[in-house]
XYZ file of C-alpha atoms in Angstrom:
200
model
C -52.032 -3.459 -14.831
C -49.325 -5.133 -12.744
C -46.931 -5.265 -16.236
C -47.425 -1.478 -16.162
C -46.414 -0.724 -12.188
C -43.439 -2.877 -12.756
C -42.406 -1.296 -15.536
C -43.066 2.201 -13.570
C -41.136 0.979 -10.989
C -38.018 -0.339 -12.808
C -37.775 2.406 -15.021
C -37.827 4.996 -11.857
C -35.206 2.915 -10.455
C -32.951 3.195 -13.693
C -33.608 6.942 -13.726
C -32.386 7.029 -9.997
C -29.429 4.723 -10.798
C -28.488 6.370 -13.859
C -27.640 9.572 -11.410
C -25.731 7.301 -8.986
C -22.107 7.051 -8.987
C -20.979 3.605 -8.540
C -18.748 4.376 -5.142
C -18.165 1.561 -2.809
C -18.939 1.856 0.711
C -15.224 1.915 1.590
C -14.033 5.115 -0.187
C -16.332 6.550 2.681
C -13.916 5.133 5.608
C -10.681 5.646 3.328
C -11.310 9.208 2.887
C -11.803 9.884 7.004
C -8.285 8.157 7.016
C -7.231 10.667 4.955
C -8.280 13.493 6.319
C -7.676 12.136 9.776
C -4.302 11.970 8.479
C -4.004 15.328 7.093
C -5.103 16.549 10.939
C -1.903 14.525 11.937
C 0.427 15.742 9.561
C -0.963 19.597 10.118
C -0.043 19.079 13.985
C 3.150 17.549 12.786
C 3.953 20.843 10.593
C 3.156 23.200 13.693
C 5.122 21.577 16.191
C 8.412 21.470 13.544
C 7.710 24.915 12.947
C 7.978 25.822 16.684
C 10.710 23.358 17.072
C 12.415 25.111 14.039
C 12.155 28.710 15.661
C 13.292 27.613 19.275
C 16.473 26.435 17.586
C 16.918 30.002 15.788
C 16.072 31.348 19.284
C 18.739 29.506 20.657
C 21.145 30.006 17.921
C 20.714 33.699 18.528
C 21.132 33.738 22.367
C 24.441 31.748 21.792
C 25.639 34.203 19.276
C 24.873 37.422 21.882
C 26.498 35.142 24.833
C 29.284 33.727 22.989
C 30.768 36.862 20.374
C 28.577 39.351 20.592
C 28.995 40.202 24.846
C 32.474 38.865 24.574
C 33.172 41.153 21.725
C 31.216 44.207 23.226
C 33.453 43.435 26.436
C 36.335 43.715 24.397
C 35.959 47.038 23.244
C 34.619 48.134 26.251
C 37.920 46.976 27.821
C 39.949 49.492 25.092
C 38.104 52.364 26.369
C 38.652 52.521 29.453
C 41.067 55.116 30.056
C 44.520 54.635 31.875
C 44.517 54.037 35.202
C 40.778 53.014 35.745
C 40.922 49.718 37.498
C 39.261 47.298 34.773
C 38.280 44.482 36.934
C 36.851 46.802 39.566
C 34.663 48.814 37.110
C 34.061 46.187 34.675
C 30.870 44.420 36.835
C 29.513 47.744 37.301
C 29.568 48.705 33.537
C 28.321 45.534 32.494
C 25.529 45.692 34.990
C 24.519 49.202 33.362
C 24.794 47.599 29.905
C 23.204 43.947 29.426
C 19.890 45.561 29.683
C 20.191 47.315 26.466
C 21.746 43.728 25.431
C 18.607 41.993 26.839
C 16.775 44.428 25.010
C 18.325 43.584 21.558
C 18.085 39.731 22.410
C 14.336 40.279 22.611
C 14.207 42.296 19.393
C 15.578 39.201 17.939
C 13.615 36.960 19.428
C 10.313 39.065 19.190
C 11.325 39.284 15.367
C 11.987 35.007 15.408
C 8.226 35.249 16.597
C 6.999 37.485 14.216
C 8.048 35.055 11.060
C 6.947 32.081 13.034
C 3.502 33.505 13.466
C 3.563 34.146 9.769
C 4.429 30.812 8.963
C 1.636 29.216 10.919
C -1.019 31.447 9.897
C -0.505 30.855 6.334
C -0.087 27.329 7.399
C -3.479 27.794 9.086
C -5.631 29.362 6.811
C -4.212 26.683 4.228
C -5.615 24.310 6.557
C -8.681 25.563 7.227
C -9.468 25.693 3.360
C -8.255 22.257 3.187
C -10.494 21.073 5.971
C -13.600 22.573 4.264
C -12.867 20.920 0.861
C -12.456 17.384 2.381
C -15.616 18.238 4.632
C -17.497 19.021 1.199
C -16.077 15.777 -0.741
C -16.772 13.530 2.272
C -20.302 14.981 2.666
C -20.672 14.228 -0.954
C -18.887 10.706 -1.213
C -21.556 9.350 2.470
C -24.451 10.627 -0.044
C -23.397 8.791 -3.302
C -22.368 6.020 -0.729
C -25.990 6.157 1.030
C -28.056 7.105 -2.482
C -26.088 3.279 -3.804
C -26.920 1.384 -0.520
C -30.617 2.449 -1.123
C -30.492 1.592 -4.697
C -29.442 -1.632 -3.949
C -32.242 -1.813 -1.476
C -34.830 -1.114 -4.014
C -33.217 -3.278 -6.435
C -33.624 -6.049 -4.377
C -37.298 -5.314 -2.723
C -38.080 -5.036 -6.335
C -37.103 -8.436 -6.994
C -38.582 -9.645 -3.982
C -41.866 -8.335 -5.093
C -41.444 -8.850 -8.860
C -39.824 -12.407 -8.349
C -37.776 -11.202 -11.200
C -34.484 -10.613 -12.126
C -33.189 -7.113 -12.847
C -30.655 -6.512 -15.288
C -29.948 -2.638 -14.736
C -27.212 -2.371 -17.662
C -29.619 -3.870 -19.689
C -32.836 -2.007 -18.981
C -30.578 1.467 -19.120
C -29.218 0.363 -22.815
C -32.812 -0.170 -23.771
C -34.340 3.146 -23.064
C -31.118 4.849 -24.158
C -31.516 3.457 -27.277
C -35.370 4.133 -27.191
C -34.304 7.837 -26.863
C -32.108 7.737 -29.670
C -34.656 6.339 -32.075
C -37.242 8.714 -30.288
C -34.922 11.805 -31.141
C -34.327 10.191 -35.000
C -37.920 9.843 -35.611
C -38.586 13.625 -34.156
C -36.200 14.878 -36.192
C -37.800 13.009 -39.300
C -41.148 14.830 -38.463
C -39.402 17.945 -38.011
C -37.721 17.579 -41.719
C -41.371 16.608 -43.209
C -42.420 20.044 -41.304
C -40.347 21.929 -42.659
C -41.148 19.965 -46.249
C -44.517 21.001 -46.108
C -43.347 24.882 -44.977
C -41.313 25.113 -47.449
C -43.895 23.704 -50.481
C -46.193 26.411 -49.124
């Protein structure tokens, strides 16, 4: 009787270990590295993004302060007709004008947001997918992690209350190949069946 529990008991363990991916309890910690990591570098992507845009921002504000004013000064300046005193009316007509200037800056820059915000909601939502995918394989690599740290558990109250060696590789090759022959000699009987079918 006790030849026949310990058999029960090492084949359910094969069974259970046959399932078992052989992960060590390390890829666990290695892939939170990883996707801790991948948090980092996502932060690291935003913040280049909005350094990226400030800089077009800026480039933009110098062009409008540097040519474009200077240049819309300039032809302002032509206009004027004779006998208009330029540097007395020129404060005046500026002051009139730089809020449609401001206005076009801010089209600019409002545009400069518009693209950012594109950028970091694809960069986002490609995130987000990311983040569920790792979540998924990490849930799945603590399990097989867990599911092997309980095998070897078993393995080795077995063998505390066997007193016996196990030799898993060994014990799986054995009833593999007892399927095998199992499936040869069913398929024998199912050739005589269909013998004695056919002779009918």
């Amino acid at each position: 009787m006790k030849l026949i529990i310990k058999s029960m008991l090492i084949a359910l363990v094969v069974v259970s270990i046959n399932g078992c991916a052989s992960i060590p309890a390390s890829t666990a910690t290695l892939s939170q590295e990883v996707i801790a990591e991948a948090n980092s570098m996502h932060q690291l992507n935003i913040a280049l993004i909005n350094k990226l845009f400030d800089e077009r921002k800026g480039k933009v504000d110098d062009f409008i302060n540097n040519q474009y004013i200077p240049s819309y000064v300039k032809n302002l300046q032509a206009k004027i007709p004779p006998g208009v005193d330029v540097n007395t009316e020129l404060p005046n007509i500026l002051k009139s004008v730089m809020p449609v200037l401001n206005r076009k800056r801010d089209s600019l820059h409002n545009l400069l947001d518009l693209q950012k915000q594109q950028m970091v909601t694809s960069l986002n939502d490609n995130f987000t997918n990311y983040q569920q995918a790792s979540a998924t394989l990490q849930n799945l690599i603590s399990s097989a992690v867990k599911l092997k740290q309980t095998e070897t558990n078993t393995l080795a109250q077995i063998q505390k209350l066997t007193g016996t060696n196990i030799n898993v590789d060994k014990i799986q090759n054995h009833l593999d190949s007892l399927l095998v022959k199992t499936g040869s000699g069913f398929d024998k009987l199912l050739n005589v069946q269909s013998a004695i079918n056919g002779n009918n």
